[in-house]
Amino acid sequence: MSISEELFERACKVIPGGVNSPVRAFRRLERAPFFVTRAEGAHLWDEDGKDYIDYVGTWGPAILGHAPECVISAVRESALAGLGYGIPTRVEVEMAETVCRWLPSVEKVRMTNSGTEATMSAIRLARGYTGRKYIIKFAGCYHGHSDGLLVAAGSGALTHGEPDSAGVPQEYASLTLVLPYNNPEAVRAAFARYPGQIAAVIVEPYPGNAGFYLPKPGYLEFLREITAKEGTVLIFDEVMTGFRISPAGVQGKHGITPDLTTLGKIIGGGLPVGAFGGRRDIMDCVSPLGGVYQAGTLSGNPVAMAAGLAQLRYLEANDSYTRLEQLGARLEEGVRRVLRDAALPLTFKRSGSMYCLFFTTQDVYDLDSAMSGSFDMFRTYFHSMLEQGVYVAPSPYETGFISTAHTEADIDATVAAMTRALAAVKAM
Ligand code: KE4
């Protein structure tokens, strides 16, 4: 038994499923997760000393790779001054000013401790600001685990949402309309059915929680137009894409101004941080200014702020997005070559340093098409890549992340490993 397996056995006795977040459990992969002892750059090492090229990057925060010197030194300096005070600090102001400078749509921003808190707070704020109760989300988009967002599509396109988790009362779920992504007709019908009653539309502008895929041309612009016309708050959930797809996220790349934006991951530099921000007139409804209550003991924790700020400053000072695009393009060129040589016409989607290889030959543009992939093929691929020292997301419904710490050699080794992994898939 490996050390990781021993640790997993112990973990399962005292932690539900042996993990502190379900995706880490390698469920349906018929093996225990490996346990990490340390990480540096684009690499992880497990308890048994095995080295992996990492394409999970702690699910997005590690855009500079693991333990970048700029972040470590900022954390060390901040921690030596104290770990948190529960009273305002300079670094919180600097973080807020930086977010507002990078994201012009964000005139004011409030820090939280997770993406879940950010989206939960943004939804409450949209309801408080509009006085309306319904919200629209899209099937396949994940916005964290607050009750109103753990909702699956109901039986019909316009029926109320159904709970997507035990413990979510039907009454909560019924206030969430779950529509297909990339389907303007469904959105028009929802507004026609609930005129003047929809507080917010929340969307992952580039969905990254059912694999990674993209909006059809004009779709995001359509969401902006119809929500503006209907007086509904448009929330871009950029927890994953913020500061990743471009310095100004997807909204900057498309030139769209959402009313609110939720953030996380990269702005924490690897420590627990989320944020929500946007139009001043909406944000001024947040306590203590307005009647929408929102709070957090560790919100804006100075050590976490120092980590996130150091990461953002490094990204800005080092033209990191050009490097991320170079590496992403190199990976894509290699993947498409391997797929061609293997006569495996699988679907591959990428934007910058976010990508997904789907085990389907269908085009992927929403949850149904993403789900058309073969889990068995994915499992064979995953095991082969892991054995070859490449850690890809342990689920076909996640996004791959490249960091500035990945090298051309890492990318080329990954493509070589894919050649063998896809040969195993083809031989199934
Ligand atoms: P957290 O509460 O996990 O910090 O953020 C929730 C969240 C909100 N919005 C988007 C677009 C997100 O991707 C997430 C969290 N992403 C997942 C990765 N698929 C976190 C990984 C996990 O759940 O362990």
Short mmCIF file of C-alpha atoms and ligand atoms in Angstrom, two decimals:
data_model
loop_
_atom_site.label_atom_id
_atom_site.label_comp_id
_atom_site.label_asym_id
_atom_site.label_seq_id
_atom_site.Cartn_x
_atom_site.Cartn_y
_atom_site.Cartn_z
CA MET A 1 0.00 0.00 0.00
CA SER A 2 1.39 3.45 -0.90
CA ILE A 3 1.72 6.21 1.70
CA SER A 4 -1.08 8.11 -0.07
CA GLU A 5 -3.34 5.07 0.18
CA GLU A 6 -2.58 4.73 3.90
CA LEU A 7 -3.34 8.41 4.43
CA PHE A 8 -6.57 8.12 2.43
CA GLU A 9 -7.64 5.17 4.58
CA ARG A 10 -7.06 7.27 7.70
CA ALA A 11 -8.74 10.31 6.13
CA CYS A 12 -11.89 8.35 5.31
CA LYS A 13 -12.31 7.56 9.01
CA VAL A 14 -12.47 11.21 10.07
CA ILE A 15 -13.39 13.28 6.97
CA PRO A 16 -16.48 12.67 4.79
CA GLY A 17 -15.18 10.84 1.73
CA GLY A 18 -11.66 11.48 3.01
CA VAL A 19 -11.56 14.95 1.45
CA ASN A 20 -12.44 18.53 2.22
CA SER A 21 -13.94 19.08 -1.23
CA PRO A 22 -15.65 16.30 -3.21
CA VAL A 23 -13.77 16.61 -6.51
CA ARG A 24 -10.51 15.69 -4.72
CA ALA A 25 -11.78 12.20 -3.92
CA PHE A 26 -11.17 10.75 -7.41
CA ARG A 27 -14.69 9.25 -7.25
CA ARG A 28 -15.49 6.86 -10.17
CA LEU A 29 -11.76 6.73 -10.96
CA GLU A 30 -11.35 3.46 -9.05
CA ARG A 31 -8.27 4.62 -7.15
CA ALA A 32 -7.39 6.68 -4.11
CA PRO A 33 -6.24 10.26 -4.59
CA PHE A 34 -2.54 10.93 -4.17
CA PHE A 35 -1.53 13.12 -1.22
CA VAL A 36 0.77 16.05 -1.94
CA THR A 37 3.78 16.88 0.24
CA ARG A 38 5.00 19.92 -1.68
CA ALA A 39 4.59 21.88 -4.89
CA GLU A 40 6.86 24.20 -6.81
CA GLY A 41 6.34 25.86 -10.18
CA ALA A 42 4.29 23.61 -12.44
CA HIS A 43 5.09 20.48 -10.40
CA LEU A 44 3.62 18.57 -7.47
CA TRP A 45 5.27 15.77 -5.45
CA ASP A 46 3.23 13.15 -3.61
CA GLU A 47 3.90 11.31 -0.36
CA ASP A 48 5.58 8.52 -2.30
CA GLY A 49 7.97 10.93 -4.00
CA LYS A 50 6.29 10.86 -7.42
CA ASP A 51 6.61 14.05 -9.48
CA TYR A 52 3.66 15.36 -11.53
CA ILE A 53 3.29 18.14 -14.08
CA ASP A 54 0.20 19.87 -12.68
CA TYR A 55 -2.71 21.10 -14.86
CA VAL A 56 -5.11 21.66 -11.94
CA GLY A 57 -3.18 24.48 -10.26
CA THR A 58 -5.30 24.18 -7.10
CA TRP A 59 -8.33 24.73 -9.42
CA GLY A 60 -7.17 28.06 -10.82
CA PRO A 61 -5.33 30.19 -8.21
CA ALA A 62 -1.83 28.99 -9.18
CA ILE A 63 -1.58 31.08 -12.36
CA LEU A 64 2.11 31.74 -11.61
CA GLY A 65 2.65 28.10 -10.64
CA HIS A 66 2.97 26.91 -7.06
CA ALA A 67 4.67 28.91 -4.31
CA PRO A 68 5.89 31.77 -6.53
CA GLU A 69 8.65 33.69 -4.74
CA CYS A 70 6.75 37.00 -5.00
CA VAL A 71 3.77 35.52 -3.14
CA ILE A 72 5.79 33.59 -0.57
CA SER A 73 7.81 36.65 0.41
CA ALA A 74 4.67 38.83 0.61
CA VAL A 75 2.98 36.24 2.84
CA ARG A 76 6.08 35.92 5.04
CA GLU A 77 6.37 39.69 5.49
CA SER A 78 2.66 40.11 6.19
CA ALA A 79 2.47 37.18 8.60
CA LEU A 80 5.41 38.48 10.61
CA ALA A 81 3.35 41.63 11.27
CA GLY A 82 0.37 39.58 12.43
CA LEU A 83 -2.14 37.12 10.96
CA GLY A 84 -5.28 39.25 11.06
CA TYR A 85 -6.88 41.99 13.11
CA GLY A 86 -10.59 42.31 12.29
CA ILE A 87 -10.05 46.01 11.65
CA PRO A 88 -9.25 47.82 8.37
CA THR A 89 -5.75 47.56 6.91
CA ARG A 90 -3.89 49.39 4.13
CA VAL A 91 -3.56 46.23 2.04
CA GLU A 92 -7.37 45.86 1.80
CA VAL A 93 -7.57 49.32 0.26
CA GLU A 94 -4.74 48.51 -2.16
CA MET A 95 -6.45 45.25 -3.19
CA ALA A 96 -9.78 46.98 -3.77
CA GLU A 97 -8.13 49.79 -5.76
CA THR A 98 -6.26 47.20 -7.86
CA VAL A 99 -9.41 45.18 -8.63
CA CYS A 100 -11.27 48.37 -9.60
CA ARG A 101 -8.39 49.44 -11.83
CA TRP A 102 -8.16 46.06 -13.60
CA LEU A 103 -11.95 45.68 -13.99
CA PRO A 104 -13.53 48.99 -15.09
CA SER A 105 -17.03 47.57 -14.46
CA VAL A 106 -16.15 47.25 -10.77
CA GLU A 107 -16.57 50.62 -9.08
CA LYS A 108 -16.69 49.13 -5.57
CA VAL A 109 -15.76 45.66 -4.30
CA ARG A 110 -16.25 43.65 -1.12
CA MET A 111 -13.89 40.81 -0.16
CA THR A 112 -15.14 37.40 0.97
CA ASN A 113 -13.41 34.12 1.86
CA SER A 114 -14.56 31.99 -1.07
CA GLY A 115 -16.23 32.11 -4.45
CA THR A 116 -19.34 30.62 -2.86
CA GLU A 117 -19.63 33.54 -0.47
CA ALA A 118 -19.06 35.94 -3.35
CA THR A 119 -21.86 34.56 -5.53
CA MET A 120 -24.23 34.05 -2.58
CA SER A 121 -23.70 37.68 -1.59
CA ALA A 122 -24.07 38.95 -5.17
CA ILE A 123 -27.41 37.15 -5.54
CA ARG A 124 -28.68 38.57 -2.23
CA LEU A 125 -27.52 42.01 -3.33
CA ALA A 126 -29.28 41.75 -6.70
CA ARG A 127 -32.51 40.77 -4.94
CA GLY A 128 -32.11 43.57 -2.41
CA TYR A 129 -31.39 46.11 -5.12
CA THR A 130 -34.26 45.10 -7.43
CA GLY A 131 -36.79 43.92 -4.86
CA ARG A 132 -37.37 40.92 -7.14
CA LYS A 133 -37.12 37.25 -6.16
CA TYR A 134 -36.36 35.01 -9.18
CA ILE A 135 -32.86 34.41 -10.52
CA ILE A 136 -31.69 32.72 -13.72
CA LYS A 137 -28.69 30.42 -13.84
CA PHE A 138 -27.55 28.07 -16.59
CA ALA A 139 -27.32 24.29 -16.55
CA GLY A 140 -23.69 23.22 -16.22
CA CYS A 141 -22.57 26.50 -14.67
CA TYR A 142 -21.37 26.12 -11.08
CA HIS A 143 -21.32 29.08 -8.75
CA GLY A 144 -20.39 27.44 -5.44
CA HIS A 145 -22.62 25.63 -2.99
CA SER A 146 -25.09 28.17 -1.59
CA ASP A 147 -28.62 26.75 -1.43
CA GLY A 148 -30.20 28.83 -4.18
CA LEU A 149 -27.46 27.90 -6.63
CA LEU A 150 -27.39 24.13 -5.98
CA VAL A 151 -30.32 23.82 -8.35
CA ALA A 152 -30.73 21.67 -11.45
CA ALA A 153 -32.98 22.31 -14.40
CA GLY A 154 -36.57 21.32 -13.74
CA SER A 155 -38.39 18.88 -15.99
CA GLY A 156 -39.30 21.56 -18.53
CA ALA A 157 -37.22 24.49 -19.74
CA LEU A 158 -39.26 26.93 -17.72
CA THR A 159 -40.34 24.93 -14.72
CA HIS A 160 -38.90 25.97 -11.42
CA GLY A 161 -35.50 24.55 -10.52
CA GLU A 162 -35.20 21.26 -8.68
CA PRO A 163 -32.79 20.91 -5.74
CA ASP A 164 -29.42 19.64 -6.92
CA SER A 165 -28.42 18.61 -3.42
CA ALA A 166 -30.08 17.04 -0.41
CA GLY A 167 -30.94 19.68 2.15
CA VAL A 168 -32.03 22.35 -0.32
CA PRO A 169 -35.74 22.99 0.25
CA GLN A 170 -37.92 23.01 -2.88
CA GLU A 171 -39.03 26.49 -1.85
CA TYR A 172 -35.46 27.76 -2.30
CA ALA A 173 -34.91 25.89 -5.58
CA SER A 174 -38.19 27.13 -7.02
CA LEU A 175 -36.88 30.69 -7.09
CA THR A 176 -34.06 29.69 -9.43
CA LEU A 177 -34.79 29.20 -13.12
CA VAL A 178 -32.25 26.93 -14.75
CA LEU A 179 -31.88 27.45 -18.50
CA PRO A 180 -29.65 25.91 -21.17
CA TYR A 181 -26.48 27.94 -21.85
CA ASN A 182 -25.99 29.38 -25.36
CA ASN A 183 -29.78 29.41 -25.93
CA PRO A 184 -31.18 32.95 -26.29
CA GLU A 185 -34.74 31.68 -26.92
CA ALA A 186 -34.84 30.09 -23.45
CA VAL A 187 -33.84 33.41 -21.87
CA ARG A 188 -36.44 35.37 -23.84
CA ALA A 189 -39.12 32.87 -22.78
CA ALA A 190 -38.10 33.15 -19.11
CA PHE A 191 -38.42 36.93 -19.15
CA ALA A 192 -41.76 36.66 -20.96
CA ARG A 193 -42.97 34.19 -18.30
CA TYR A 194 -41.73 36.24 -15.34
CA PRO A 195 -41.93 39.89 -16.45
CA GLY A 196 -40.48 42.33 -13.92
CA GLN A 197 -39.77 39.47 -11.49
CA ILE A 198 -36.23 38.38 -12.31
CA ALA A 199 -33.62 39.93 -10.02
CA ALA A 200 -30.51 38.56 -11.66
CA VAL A 201 -28.96 36.47 -14.38
CA ILE A 202 -25.78 34.82 -13.12
CA VAL A 203 -23.48 33.23 -15.68
CA GLU A 204 -20.01 31.82 -16.02
CA PRO A 205 -19.20 33.81 -19.18
CA TYR A 206 -16.83 30.99 -20.22
CA PRO A 207 -18.24 27.90 -18.44
CA GLY A 208 -15.48 25.97 -16.71
CA ASN A 209 -17.36 23.55 -14.47
CA ALA A 210 -18.67 21.09 -17.04
CA GLY A 211 -15.39 20.95 -18.84
CA PHE A 212 -14.44 24.21 -20.55
CA TYR A 213 -16.41 25.64 -23.46
CA LEU A 214 -17.26 29.00 -24.99
CA PRO A 215 -20.24 31.26 -25.68
CA LYS A 216 -21.56 31.27 -29.25
CA PRO A 217 -20.88 34.55 -31.08
CA GLY A 218 -23.11 37.30 -29.69
CA TYR A 219 -24.50 35.27 -26.78
CA LEU A 220 -22.89 37.27 -23.98
CA GLU A 221 -23.81 40.52 -25.73
CA PHE A 222 -27.40 39.22 -25.94
CA LEU A 223 -27.45 38.55 -22.17
CA ARG A 224 -26.20 42.10 -21.58
CA GLU A 225 -28.88 43.63 -23.80
CA ILE A 226 -31.87 41.70 -22.48
CA THR A 227 -30.93 42.16 -18.81
CA ALA A 228 -30.43 45.90 -19.34
CA LYS A 229 -33.83 46.14 -21.04
CA GLU A 230 -35.53 44.13 -18.28
CA GLY A 231 -33.89 45.96 -15.35
CA THR A 232 -32.31 42.67 -14.27
CA VAL A 233 -28.84 42.59 -12.69
CA LEU A 234 -26.28 40.79 -14.91
CA ILE A 235 -23.73 38.96 -12.78
CA PHE A 236 -20.57 37.63 -14.47
CA ASP A 237 -19.20 34.89 -12.28
CA GLU A 238 -15.50 35.29 -13.06
CA VAL A 239 -14.24 33.40 -10.03
CA MET A 240 -12.31 31.19 -12.46
CA THR A 241 -11.89 33.44 -15.51
CA GLY A 242 -11.14 36.70 -13.68
CA PHE A 243 -7.52 37.79 -14.16
CA ARG A 244 -7.07 34.50 -16.07
CA ILE A 245 -8.63 34.87 -19.53
CA SER A 246 -7.29 38.41 -19.74
CA PRO A 247 -6.25 41.04 -17.22
CA ALA A 248 -9.92 42.11 -17.25
CA GLY A 249 -11.32 38.58 -17.50
CA VAL A 250 -13.90 37.62 -20.10
CA GLN A 251 -15.67 40.98 -19.74
CA GLY A 252 -12.49 42.75 -20.84
CA LYS A 253 -11.95 40.39 -23.75
CA HIS A 254 -15.54 40.90 -25.00
CA GLY A 255 -15.92 44.56 -24.04
CA ILE A 256 -19.04 43.80 -21.99
CA THR A 257 -19.91 45.65 -18.78
CA PRO A 258 -21.78 43.39 -16.33
CA ASP A 259 -23.56 45.00 -13.39
CA LEU A 260 -21.80 42.78 -10.84
CA THR A 261 -18.78 40.49 -11.04
CA THR A 262 -17.77 37.73 -8.67
CA LEU A 263 -14.11 36.85 -8.24
CA GLY A 264 -11.88 34.42 -6.35
CA LYS A 265 -8.96 32.03 -6.81
CA ILE A 266 -6.23 34.20 -8.47
CA ILE A 267 -6.91 37.22 -6.22
CA GLY A 268 -6.05 35.07 -3.21
CA GLY A 269 -2.69 33.94 -4.56
CA GLY A 270 -3.60 30.47 -3.28
CA LEU A 271 -5.10 31.61 0.04
CA PRO A 272 -8.88 31.74 0.75
CA VAL A 273 -10.28 34.81 -1.00
CA GLY A 274 -13.43 35.68 -2.96
CA ALA A 275 -14.92 39.03 -3.90
CA PHE A 276 -18.00 40.63 -5.43
CA GLY A 277 -18.13 44.08 -6.95
CA GLY A 278 -19.67 46.24 -9.62
CA ARG A 279 -21.82 49.30 -10.14
CA ARG A 280 -21.56 51.82 -7.31
CA ASP A 281 -25.34 52.32 -7.05
CA ILE A 282 -25.79 48.59 -6.52
CA MET A 283 -22.77 48.07 -4.23
CA ASP A 284 -23.90 50.98 -2.03
CA CYS A 285 -26.86 48.79 -1.03
CA VAL A 286 -24.43 46.57 0.93
CA SER A 287 -24.19 46.91 4.71
CA PRO A 288 -23.19 49.06 6.50
CA LEU A 289 -24.18 51.58 3.76
CA GLY A 290 -27.36 49.84 2.67
CA GLY A 291 -29.83 47.24 3.81
CA VAL A 292 -28.24 44.13 2.22
CA TYR A 293 -26.35 42.44 5.03
CA GLN A 294 -23.06 40.73 4.23
CA ALA A 295 -20.07 40.07 6.52
CA GLY A 296 -17.09 37.82 7.27
CA THR A 297 -14.64 37.45 10.15
CA LEU A 298 -11.73 36.77 7.83
CA SER A 299 -12.90 38.82 4.85
CA GLY A 300 -10.00 40.92 3.59
CA ASN A 301 -7.56 39.03 5.81
CA PRO A 302 -4.28 40.95 5.38
CA VAL A 303 -2.11 37.88 4.74
CA ALA A 304 -4.50 36.66 2.03
CA MET A 305 -4.67 40.15 0.57
CA ALA A 306 -0.87 40.37 0.51
CA ALA A 307 -0.71 37.04 -1.33
CA GLY A 308 -3.29 38.03 -3.93
CA LEU A 309 -1.90 41.51 -4.43
CA ALA A 310 1.64 40.16 -4.96
CA GLN A 311 0.28 37.74 -7.59
CA LEU A 312 -1.67 40.46 -9.42
CA ARG A 313 1.29 42.84 -9.37
CA TYR A 314 3.58 40.16 -10.80
CA LEU A 315 1.05 39.30 -13.54
CA GLU A 316 0.83 42.95 -14.54
CA ALA A 317 4.57 43.66 -14.45
CA ASN A 318 5.62 40.62 -16.47
CA ASP A 319 3.36 40.51 -19.52
CA SER A 320 2.19 37.14 -18.20
CA TYR A 321 -0.80 36.85 -20.52
CA THR A 322 1.39 36.73 -23.61
CA ARG A 323 3.33 33.87 -22.02
CA LEU A 324 0.13 32.04 -21.03
CA GLU A 325 -1.15 32.31 -24.61
CA GLN A 326 2.18 31.02 -26.02
CA LEU A 327 2.06 27.97 -23.74
CA GLY A 328 -1.65 27.40 -24.38
CA ALA A 329 -1.17 27.58 -28.14
CA ARG A 330 1.76 25.12 -27.94
CA LEU A 331 -0.37 22.66 -25.97
CA GLU A 332 -3.30 23.05 -28.38
CA GLU A 333 -1.08 22.51 -31.42
CA GLY A 334 0.32 19.36 -29.83
CA VAL A 335 -3.07 18.00 -28.77
CA ARG A 336 -4.59 18.55 -32.21
CA ARG A 337 -1.58 16.84 -33.83
CA VAL A 338 -1.91 13.83 -31.52
CA LEU A 339 -5.66 13.58 -32.13
CA ARG A 340 -5.06 13.75 -35.90
CA ASP A 341 -2.29 11.14 -35.85
CA ALA A 342 -4.46 8.85 -33.69
CA ALA A 343 -7.48 9.40 -35.94
CA LEU A 344 -9.39 10.28 -32.77
CA PRO A 345 -11.59 13.31 -33.65
CA LEU A 346 -12.21 14.25 -29.98
CA THR A 347 -13.32 17.79 -29.14
CA PHE A 348 -10.77 20.20 -27.64
CA LYS A 349 -11.64 23.69 -26.40
CA ARG A 350 -9.19 26.40 -25.24
CA SER A 351 -8.99 30.06 -24.43
CA GLY A 352 -5.61 31.30 -23.23
CA SER A 353 -4.50 29.09 -20.34
CA MET A 354 -7.85 27.31 -19.82
CA TYR A 355 -8.67 24.20 -21.85
CA CYS A 356 -10.59 20.93 -21.92
CA LEU A 357 -10.27 17.70 -23.89
CA PHE A 358 -13.76 16.19 -24.20
CA PHE A 359 -14.18 12.48 -24.88
CA THR A 360 -16.84 13.11 -27.49
CA THR A 361 -16.69 13.89 -31.21
CA GLN A 362 -19.66 16.28 -30.86
CA ASP A 363 -19.08 20.00 -30.65
CA VAL A 364 -19.44 21.16 -27.04
CA TYR A 365 -21.36 24.36 -26.24
CA ASP A 366 -23.60 23.47 -23.27
CA LEU A 367 -24.07 20.89 -20.53
CA ASP A 368 -25.85 18.27 -22.66
CA SER A 369 -23.12 18.25 -25.30
CA ALA A 370 -20.43 18.26 -22.60
CA MET A 371 -22.09 15.21 -21.01
CA SER A 372 -22.06 13.31 -24.31
CA GLY A 373 -18.44 12.33 -23.59
CA SER A 374 -17.41 8.83 -22.51
CA PHE A 375 -16.46 8.59 -18.83
CA ASP A 376 -14.78 5.22 -19.47
CA MET A 377 -12.53 6.77 -22.11
CA PHE A 378 -11.75 9.62 -19.70
CA ARG A 379 -10.87 7.18 -16.91
CA THR A 380 -8.43 5.29 -19.16
CA TYR A 381 -6.87 8.58 -20.27
CA PHE A 382 -6.63 9.92 -16.70
CA HIS A 383 -4.92 6.79 -15.33
CA SER A 384 -2.40 6.69 -18.17
CA MET A 385 -1.54 10.38 -17.79
CA LEU A 386 -1.14 10.00 -14.02
CA GLU A 387 1.11 6.97 -14.39
CA GLN A 388 3.22 9.04 -16.82
CA GLY A 389 3.52 11.84 -14.26
CA VAL A 390 0.94 14.27 -15.64
CA TYR A 391 -1.88 15.34 -13.29
CA VAL A 392 -4.94 16.43 -15.24
CA ALA A 393 -8.24 17.26 -13.50
CA PRO A 394 -9.72 14.08 -11.94
CA SER A 395 -13.04 14.63 -13.70
CA PRO A 396 -14.06 15.13 -17.34
CA TYR A 397 -16.21 18.03 -16.14
CA GLU A 398 -13.40 20.33 -15.07
CA THR A 399 -11.05 22.81 -16.73
CA GLY A 400 -7.31 22.36 -17.32
CA PHE A 401 -5.10 25.27 -16.24
CA ILE A 402 -1.66 26.26 -17.54
CA SER A 403 0.59 28.55 -15.48
CA THR A 404 3.47 30.83 -16.36
CA ALA A 405 5.66 28.29 -14.54
CA HIS A 406 4.98 25.60 -17.16
CA THR A 407 7.87 25.31 -19.61
CA GLU A 408 7.99 24.28 -23.24
CA ALA A 409 9.55 21.04 -22.00
CA ASP A 410 6.59 20.46 -19.68
CA ILE A 411 4.15 21.04 -22.55
CA ASP A 412 6.08 18.76 -24.91
CA ALA A 413 6.31 16.02 -22.25
CA THR A 414 2.55 16.36 -21.70
CA VAL A 415 1.83 15.99 -25.42
CA ALA A 416 4.07 12.92 -25.53
CA ALA A 417 2.20 11.44 -22.57
CA MET A 418 -1.11 12.21 -24.31
CA THR A 419 0.08 10.22 -27.33
CA ARG A 420 0.42 7.10 -25.16
CA ALA A 421 -2.73 7.85 -23.13
CA LEU A 422 -4.86 8.28 -26.26
CA ALA A 423 -3.37 5.12 -27.75
CA ALA A 424 -4.71 3.34 -24.65
CA VAL A 425 -8.09 5.01 -25.18
CA LYS A 426 -8.13 3.94 -28.83
CA ALA A 427 -7.30 0.36 -27.84
CA MET A 428 -10.33 0.15 -25.48
P1 KE4 B 1 -15.30 28.31 -3.98
O1 KE4 B 1 -16.43 28.46 -2.99
O2 KE4 B 1 -14.98 26.86 -4.26
O3 KE4 B 1 -14.07 29.14 -3.63
O4 KE4 B 1 -15.80 28.94 -5.36
C1 KE4 B 1 -16.99 28.47 -5.94
C2 KE4 B 1 -16.98 28.77 -7.43
C3 KE4 B 1 -17.75 29.82 -7.91
N1 KE4 B 1 -17.76 30.13 -9.23
C4 KE4 B 1 -17.02 29.43 -10.12
C5 KE4 B 1 -17.06 29.82 -11.57
C6 KE4 B 1 -16.20 28.36 -9.69
O5 KE4 B 1 -15.47 27.67 -10.59
C7 KE4 B 1 -16.18 28.02 -8.32
C8 KE4 B 1 -15.35 26.85 -7.78
N2 KE4 B 1 -14.68 26.05 -8.76
C9 KE4 B 1 -14.41 24.68 -8.40
C10 KE4 B 1 -13.63 24.08 -9.56
N3 KE4 B 1 -14.48 23.45 -10.50
C11 KE4 B 1 -13.71 24.56 -7.10
C12 KE4 B 1 -13.12 23.19 -6.83
C13 KE4 B 1 -13.82 22.48 -5.69
O6 KE4 B 1 -15.07 22.59 -5.59
O7 KE4 B 1 -13.09 21.81 -4.90
#
